[in-house]
Amino acid sequence: MDFNMKKLASDAGIFFTRAVQFTEEKFGQAEKTELDANFENLLARADSTKNWTEKILRQTEVLLQPNPSARVEEFLYEKLDRKVPSRVTNGELLAQYMAEAASELGPTTPYGKTLIKVAEAEKRLGAAERDFIHMASINFLTPLRNFLEGDWKTISKERRLLQNRRLDLDACKARLKKAKAAEAKATTVPDFQETRPRNYILSASASAAEQELRVAQTEFDRQAEVTRLLLEGISSTHVNHLRCLHEFVESQTTYYAQCYRHMLDLQKQLGRFPGTFVGTTEPTSPPLSSTSPTTTAATMPVGPSVAGLAPPGEAALRLEEVAPPASGTRKARVLYDYEAADSSELALLADELITVYSLPGMDPDWLIGERGNKKGKVPVTYLELLS
């Protein structure tokens, strides 16, 4: 108990001395040992690395999981060392809703069949997103988080210890300065009654202060070297983070390539292909670059033509030679604008009425449409058949 009380009193005295030294430095009443320029640069680079790593980590988490409530839930599971439960992605949830809607609204109707096709594509997109999130978390987020929770905590601990050693060193310098000043003053203005005892005491006090200063300087130099080695290790951290960044880009490239492939397959199924704009005839936003549409279409990967997807009997079909059947023609209202992909198709405008009919051997997703003296293939999903 006595030992503990003595240690507590000693620790309290050290804390008080450091507090006094720190306060006097803030008010400019005490000298402060400055670190060399290279050491200061290492400190600044470490602080910058820590700050930007935190920002990149947080924003990457937002990118992978935009829902803040879900991020908080995952954080709590990690802190409790429990496995994060599997969560359905937004794409998979959308696919589920579309499939249920198609089942209820009629899976054999044009709208229902399209819902089923889009649902399958959205399910594949959701699975690709899940794989991307998993790989990005392992290859990118985990190394960044390990740096902040491991290496940076060690660096911060050693920096705090270095700060304490510097305060101790400057406090010893201040005590030695005061002891020497008092000794010099006593030599200049002696006390004739007690000259020898007082001079002896002042000299002993100065010697003790010098000894404390040497010990404090040694401890400070040793701690400065330890901290310097840790700060120089930031270069290795940058190399590691660079490798992780490359892996993140690879994962993201794979993810978007899968998404493009899935959507291209969906476009083929729906009769829409890259380079075909479906919408109003007027552009809703300015072009992103000065590249001409012809050049853009030439550089974009384009799927097979509609004629290539048609049955053999339809591939040789010449629409100008086709006559409508005596019976079986129907009126149809156009639901959405449609721009013809080639000369065999008929461009459509929303809400217009056209005459449609089917021919033997045609793809069931297509009909022949007529408007005045114009004739061409039209997709069934863009039409509402009237009685």
Coordinates of C-alpha atoms in Angstrom, one line a residue:
M1 CA 0.0 0.0 0.0
D2 CA 2.9 2.4 0.8
F3 CA 4.5 1.6 -2.5
N4 CA 1.3 2.3 -4.4
M5 CA 0.9 5.6 -2.6
K6 CA 4.4 6.6 -3.4
K7 CA 4.0 5.7 -7.0
L8 CA 0.8 7.6 -7.2
A9 CA 2.4 10.6 -5.7
S10 CA 5.3 10.4 -8.1
D11 CA 3.0 10.0 -11.1
A12 CA 1.0 13.0 -9.9
G13 CA 4.2 15.1 -9.6
I14 CA 5.3 14.1 -13.1
F15 CA 1.8 15.0 -14.5
F16 CA 1.8 18.3 -12.7
T17 CA 5.3 19.2 -14.0
R18 CA 4.3 18.3 -17.6
A19 CA 1.1 20.4 -17.3
V20 CA 3.0 23.4 -16.0
Q21 CA 5.6 23.1 -18.8
F22 CA 2.9 22.7 -21.5
T23 CA 1.0 25.7 -20.2
E24 CA 4.1 27.9 -20.0
E25 CA 4.9 26.9 -23.6
K26 CA 1.4 27.9 -24.8
F27 CA 1.8 31.3 -23.2
G28 CA 5.4 31.7 -24.5
Q29 CA 6.9 31.7 -21.0
A30 CA 9.1 28.6 -21.5
E31 CA 11.4 27.3 -24.2
K32 CA 10.4 24.3 -26.4
T33 CA 12.7 21.7 -27.9
E34 CA 12.0 21.7 -31.6
L35 CA 12.2 18.6 -33.8
D36 CA 14.3 18.6 -36.9
A37 CA 12.7 19.4 -40.3
N38 CA 12.9 15.8 -41.6
F39 CA 11.1 14.6 -38.5
E40 CA 8.4 17.2 -38.9
N41 CA 7.9 16.2 -42.5
L42 CA 7.5 12.6 -41.4
L43 CA 4.8 13.6 -38.9
A44 CA 3.0 15.7 -41.5
R45 CA 3.0 12.9 -44.0
A46 CA 1.7 10.4 -41.4
D47 CA -1.1 12.7 -40.4
S48 CA -2.1 13.3 -44.0
T49 CA -2.0 9.5 -44.7
K50 CA -4.2 8.9 -41.7
N51 CA -6.7 11.6 -42.6
W52 CA -7.1 10.6 -46.3
T53 CA -7.2 6.9 -45.5
E54 CA -10.2 7.6 -43.1
K55 CA -12.0 9.6 -45.8
I56 CA -11.3 7.0 -48.6
L57 CA -12.5 4.2 -46.2
R58 CA -15.7 6.0 -45.2
Q59 CA -16.6 6.9 -48.8
T60 CA -15.9 3.5 -50.1
E61 CA -18.2 2.1 -47.5
V62 CA -20.9 4.5 -48.7
L63 CA -20.3 3.4 -52.3
L64 CA -20.6 -0.3 -51.4
Q65 CA -23.5 0.2 -48.9
P66 CA -25.5 3.5 -49.4
N67 CA -27.9 2.7 -46.6
P68 CA -26.6 4.3 -43.4
S69 CA -28.7 2.1 -41.2
A70 CA -27.2 -1.0 -42.8
R71 CA -23.6 0.4 -42.3
V72 CA -24.3 1.0 -38.6
E73 CA -25.6 -2.5 -38.2
E74 CA -22.5 -4.0 -39.9
F75 CA -20.3 -1.8 -37.7
L76 CA -22.0 -3.2 -34.6
Y77 CA -21.6 -6.8 -35.7
E78 CA -17.9 -6.2 -36.4
K79 CA -17.4 -4.7 -32.9
L80 CA -19.2 -7.6 -31.3
D81 CA -17.1 -10.1 -33.3
R82 CA -20.2 -11.6 -34.9
K83 CA -20.7 -12.6 -38.5
V84 CA -22.6 -10.1 -40.5
P85 CA -25.9 -11.7 -41.8
S86 CA -26.3 -12.0 -45.5
R87 CA -28.3 -9.1 -47.0
V88 CA -30.3 -9.1 -50.2
T89 CA -29.0 -6.6 -52.7
N90 CA -31.3 -3.9 -54.2
G91 CA -31.0 -5.6 -57.6
E92 CA -32.1 -9.0 -56.2
L93 CA -35.0 -7.4 -54.3
L94 CA -36.1 -5.6 -57.5
A95 CA -35.9 -8.9 -59.3
Q96 CA -38.1 -10.6 -56.7
Y97 CA -40.8 -7.8 -56.9
M98 CA -40.8 -8.0 -60.7
A99 CA -41.1 -11.8 -60.7
E100 CA -44.0 -11.6 -58.3
A101 CA -45.7 -8.8 -60.3
A102 CA -45.4 -10.9 -63.5
S103 CA -46.9 -13.9 -61.7
E104 CA -49.9 -11.8 -60.6
L105 CA -50.4 -9.7 -63.7
G106 CA -50.0 -12.6 -66.1
P107 CA -46.8 -14.2 -67.1
T108 CA -48.1 -14.8 -70.7
T109 CA -48.9 -11.2 -71.4
P110 CA -46.3 -9.0 -73.2
Y111 CA -45.8 -7.0 -70.0
G112 CA -45.5 -10.1 -67.8
K113 CA -43.0 -11.8 -70.1
T114 CA -40.9 -8.6 -70.2
L115 CA -41.1 -8.4 -66.4
I116 CA -39.7 -12.0 -66.1
K117 CA -36.9 -11.3 -68.5
V118 CA -35.9 -8.1 -66.7
A119 CA -36.2 -9.8 -63.3
E120 CA -33.7 -12.5 -64.4
A121 CA -31.3 -9.8 -65.5
E122 CA -31.7 -7.8 -62.3
K123 CA -31.1 -11.0 -60.3
R124 CA -27.8 -11.6 -62.2
L125 CA -26.9 -7.9 -61.6
G126 CA -27.6 -8.3 -57.9
A127 CA -25.4 -11.4 -57.7
A128 CA -22.6 -9.6 -59.5
E129 CA -22.9 -6.7 -57.0
R130 CA -22.7 -9.0 -54.1
D131 CA -19.5 -10.5 -55.4
F132 CA -18.0 -7.1 -56.0
I133 CA -18.9 -5.9 -52.4
H134 CA -17.3 -9.1 -51.0
M135 CA -14.1 -8.7 -53.0
A136 CA -13.8 -5.0 -52.3
S137 CA -14.3 -5.5 -48.6
I138 CA -11.6 -8.1 -48.4
N139 CA -9.0 -6.6 -50.8
F140 CA -9.5 -2.9 -50.1
L141 CA -11.5 -2.0 -47.0
T142 CA -9.9 -4.5 -44.7
P143 CA -6.3 -3.4 -45.3
L144 CA -7.2 0.3 -44.8
R145 CA -9.1 -0.6 -41.6
N146 CA -6.2 -2.6 -40.3
F147 CA -3.9 0.3 -40.8
L148 CA -6.1 2.7 -38.9
E149 CA -6.9 0.2 -36.1
G150 CA -3.4 -1.3 -35.9
D151 CA -0.4 0.6 -37.2
W152 CA -1.8 4.1 -36.6
K153 CA -2.7 3.4 -33.0
T154 CA 0.9 2.2 -32.4
I155 CA 2.2 5.4 -34.0
S156 CA -0.1 7.6 -32.0
K157 CA 0.9 5.9 -28.8
E158 CA 4.6 6.4 -29.5
R159 CA 4.0 10.0 -30.5
R160 CA 2.2 10.7 -27.2
L161 CA 5.1 9.1 -25.3
L162 CA 7.6 11.3 -27.3
Q163 CA 5.6 14.4 -26.4
N164 CA 5.8 13.4 -22.7
R165 CA 9.5 12.8 -23.0
R166 CA 10.0 16.2 -24.6
L167 CA 8.0 17.9 -21.9
D168 CA 10.2 16.2 -19.3
L169 CA 13.3 17.3 -21.1
D170 CA 12.2 20.9 -21.4
A171 CA 11.2 20.9 -17.7
C172 CA 14.7 19.6 -16.7
K173 CA 16.2 22.3 -18.9
A174 CA 14.1 25.0 -17.1
R175 CA 15.1 23.6 -13.7
L176 CA 18.8 23.6 -14.6
K177 CA 18.6 27.1 -15.9
K178 CA 16.9 28.4 -12.8
A179 CA 19.5 26.5 -10.6
K180 CA 22.4 28.0 -12.4
A181 CA 20.9 31.5 -12.3
A182 CA 20.4 31.2 -8.6
E183 CA 24.0 29.9 -8.1
A184 CA 25.4 32.7 -10.2
K185 CA 23.4 35.3 -8.2
A186 CA 24.6 33.8 -4.9
T187 CA 28.2 34.1 -6.1
T188 CA 27.7 37.7 -7.2
V189 CA 25.8 38.8 -4.0
P190 CA 27.1 36.5 -1.1
D191 CA 25.4 36.1 2.2
F192 CA 28.2 36.7 4.8
Q193 CA 26.4 34.9 7.5
E194 CA 25.7 31.6 5.7
T195 CA 27.8 31.7 2.5
R196 CA 29.3 28.2 2.5
P197 CA 26.1 26.2 3.4
R198 CA 24.0 28.0 0.9
N199 CA 26.6 27.9 -1.9
Y200 CA 26.9 24.1 -1.3
I201 CA 23.2 23.6 -1.5
L202 CA 22.9 25.6 -4.7
S203 CA 25.8 23.8 -6.3
A204 CA 24.3 20.4 -5.3
S205 CA 20.9 21.5 -6.8
A206 CA 22.6 22.4 -10.1
S207 CA 24.4 19.1 -10.2
A208 CA 21.2 17.2 -9.6
A209 CA 19.5 19.2 -12.3
E210 CA 22.3 18.4 -14.8
Q211 CA 22.0 14.7 -14.0
E212 CA 18.2 14.8 -14.5
L213 CA 18.8 16.6 -17.8
R214 CA 21.2 13.9 -19.1
V215 CA 18.7 11.2 -18.2
A216 CA 15.8 13.1 -19.8
Q217 CA 17.9 13.8 -23.0
T218 CA 18.7 10.1 -23.3
E219 CA 15.1 9.0 -22.9
F220 CA 14.0 11.6 -25.4
D221 CA 16.6 10.6 -28.0
R222 CA 15.6 6.9 -27.7
Q223 CA 11.9 7.7 -28.0
A224 CA 12.5 10.0 -31.0
E225 CA 14.4 7.2 -32.8
V226 CA 11.6 4.7 -32.1
T227 CA 9.0 7.1 -33.4
R228 CA 11.1 8.0 -36.4
L229 CA 11.3 4.3 -37.5
L230 CA 7.5 4.0 -37.2
L231 CA 6.9 7.1 -39.2
E232 CA 9.3 6.0 -41.9
G233 CA 7.2 2.8 -42.2
I234 CA 4.5 4.9 -43.7
S235 CA 6.3 4.4 -47.1
S236 CA 5.6 0.7 -46.8
T237 CA 2.0 1.5 -45.9
H238 CA 1.7 3.5 -49.2
V239 CA 3.1 0.5 -51.2
N240 CA 0.5 -1.8 -49.5
H241 CA -2.3 0.5 -50.1
L242 CA -1.3 0.9 -53.8
R243 CA -1.5 -2.8 -54.3
C244 CA -4.9 -2.9 -52.6
L245 CA -6.1 0.0 -54.8
H246 CA -5.1 -2.0 -57.9
E247 CA -7.1 -5.0 -56.7
F248 CA -10.1 -2.7 -56.0
V249 CA -9.9 -1.4 -59.6
E250 CA -9.7 -4.9 -60.9
S251 CA -12.8 -5.9 -58.9
Q252 CA -14.7 -2.9 -60.1
T253 CA -13.7 -3.5 -63.7
T254 CA -14.9 -7.1 -63.5
Y255 CA -18.2 -6.0 -61.9
Y256 CA -19.0 -3.4 -64.5
A257 CA -18.0 -5.8 -67.3
Q258 CA -20.5 -8.4 -65.9
C259 CA -23.2 -5.7 -65.7
Y260 CA -22.6 -4.6 -69.2
R261 CA -22.7 -8.2 -70.4
H262 CA -26.0 -9.0 -68.6
M263 CA -27.6 -5.8 -69.9
L264 CA -26.5 -6.5 -73.4
D265 CA -28.1 -9.9 -73.2
L266 CA -31.3 -8.3 -71.9
Q267 CA -31.3 -5.8 -74.7
K268 CA -31.0 -8.6 -77.2
Q269 CA -34.0 -10.4 -75.6
L270 CA -36.1 -7.2 -75.7
G271 CA -35.1 -6.3 -79.2
R272 CA -33.1 -3.2 -78.2
F273 CA -29.4 -3.0 -79.0
P274 CA -26.5 -0.6 -78.2
G275 CA -26.5 2.4 -80.4
T276 CA -30.3 2.4 -80.6
F277 CA -31.9 5.3 -78.7
V278 CA -35.5 4.6 -77.5
G279 CA -37.3 7.7 -76.3
T280 CA -38.5 11.1 -77.5
T281 CA -37.1 12.5 -80.7
E282 CA -35.7 15.5 -78.9
P283 CA -32.6 15.0 -76.7
T284 CA -33.3 15.6 -73.0
S285 CA -29.7 16.5 -72.2
P286 CA -26.7 18.0 -74.1
P287 CA -24.2 15.5 -75.6
L288 CA -21.4 14.5 -73.3
S289 CA -18.7 15.1 -75.9
S290 CA -18.3 16.5 -79.4
T291 CA -17.9 13.0 -80.9
S292 CA -20.4 12.5 -83.7
P293 CA -23.1 9.8 -83.3
T294 CA -21.5 7.9 -86.3
T295 CA -18.1 7.8 -84.6
T296 CA -19.7 6.7 -81.3
A297 CA -21.7 4.0 -82.9
A298 CA -18.5 2.8 -84.6
T299 CA -16.6 2.5 -81.4
M300 CA -19.4 0.9 -79.3
P301 CA -19.7 -2.9 -79.3
V302 CA -22.9 -3.7 -81.1
G303 CA -24.9 -6.9 -80.8
P304 CA -26.1 -9.0 -83.8
S305 CA -28.7 -7.4 -86.0
V306 CA -32.4 -8.1 -85.8
A307 CA -32.3 -10.0 -89.1
G308 CA -29.7 -12.3 -87.6
L309 CA -32.0 -13.2 -84.7
A310 CA -35.0 -13.9 -87.0
P311 CA -35.9 -17.4 -88.1
P312 CA -34.4 -18.6 -91.5
G313 CA -37.7 -18.1 -93.2
E314 CA -38.0 -14.5 -92.0
A315 CA -34.4 -13.6 -92.8
A316 CA -35.2 -13.7 -96.5
L317 CA -38.5 -11.8 -96.0
R318 CA -38.9 -8.7 -98.2
L319 CA -41.5 -6.5 -96.5
E320 CA -42.4 -4.6 -99.6
E321 CA -43.6 -7.9 -101.1
V322 CA -45.7 -8.9 -98.1
A323 CA -49.4 -8.4 -98.3
P324 CA -51.5 -8.3 -95.2
P325 CA -53.7 -11.4 -94.6
A326 CA -57.3 -11.3 -95.5
S327 CA -58.2 -11.7 -91.8
G328 CA -56.2 -11.4 -88.6
T329 CA -55.2 -7.8 -88.8
R330 CA -55.7 -5.7 -85.6
K331 CA -55.3 -2.2 -84.5
A332 CA -52.7 -1.5 -81.9
R333 CA -51.8 1.6 -79.8
V334 CA -48.2 2.4 -79.4
L335 CA -47.1 2.6 -75.7
Y336 CA -43.6 4.1 -76.1
D337 CA -41.5 5.8 -78.8
Y338 CA -39.4 3.3 -80.7
E339 CA -36.6 4.1 -83.1
A340 CA -36.0 1.6 -85.8
A341 CA -32.7 -0.3 -85.6
D342 CA -32.6 -0.9 -89.4
S343 CA -34.6 -0.6 -92.5
S344 CA -36.6 -3.7 -91.7
E345 CA -38.2 -2.1 -88.7
L346 CA -40.9 0.6 -88.4
A347 CA -40.3 3.6 -86.1
L348 CA -43.0 4.3 -83.7
L349 CA -44.4 7.3 -81.8
A350 CA -46.2 7.0 -78.5
D351 CA -50.0 7.0 -78.6
E352 CA -50.3 6.5 -82.4
L353 CA -52.6 3.8 -83.9
I354 CA -51.1 1.3 -86.4
T355 CA -52.3 -1.9 -88.1
V356 CA -50.5 -5.0 -87.0
Y357 CA -50.5 -8.7 -88.1
S358 CA -48.3 -11.7 -87.8
L359 CA -46.9 -14.0 -90.5
P360 CA -46.2 -17.7 -90.3
G361 CA -42.8 -18.5 -88.8
M362 CA -42.3 -15.0 -87.3
D363 CA -40.7 -14.5 -83.9
P364 CA -43.7 -14.2 -81.4
D365 CA -42.1 -11.1 -79.9
W366 CA -42.4 -9.2 -83.2
L367 CA -45.3 -8.2 -85.5
I368 CA -45.6 -6.6 -88.9
G369 CA -46.8 -3.0 -88.5
E370 CA -48.3 -0.7 -91.1
R371 CA -48.9 3.1 -91.0
G372 CA -50.0 4.5 -94.3
N373 CA -47.7 3.3 -97.0
K374 CA -44.9 2.4 -94.5
K375 CA -44.4 -1.1 -93.3
G376 CA -41.9 -2.8 -90.9
K377 CA -41.4 -5.1 -88.0
V378 CA -42.4 -3.8 -84.5
P379 CA -41.8 -5.2 -81.1
V380 CA -44.8 -6.6 -79.3
T381 CA -43.7 -5.1 -75.9
Y382 CA -44.3 -1.5 -77.3
L383 CA -47.9 -2.2 -78.3
E384 CA -51.3 -2.4 -76.7
L385 CA -53.4 -4.6 -78.9
L386 CA -57.0 -3.3 -79.4
S387 CA -60.0 -5.4 -80.1

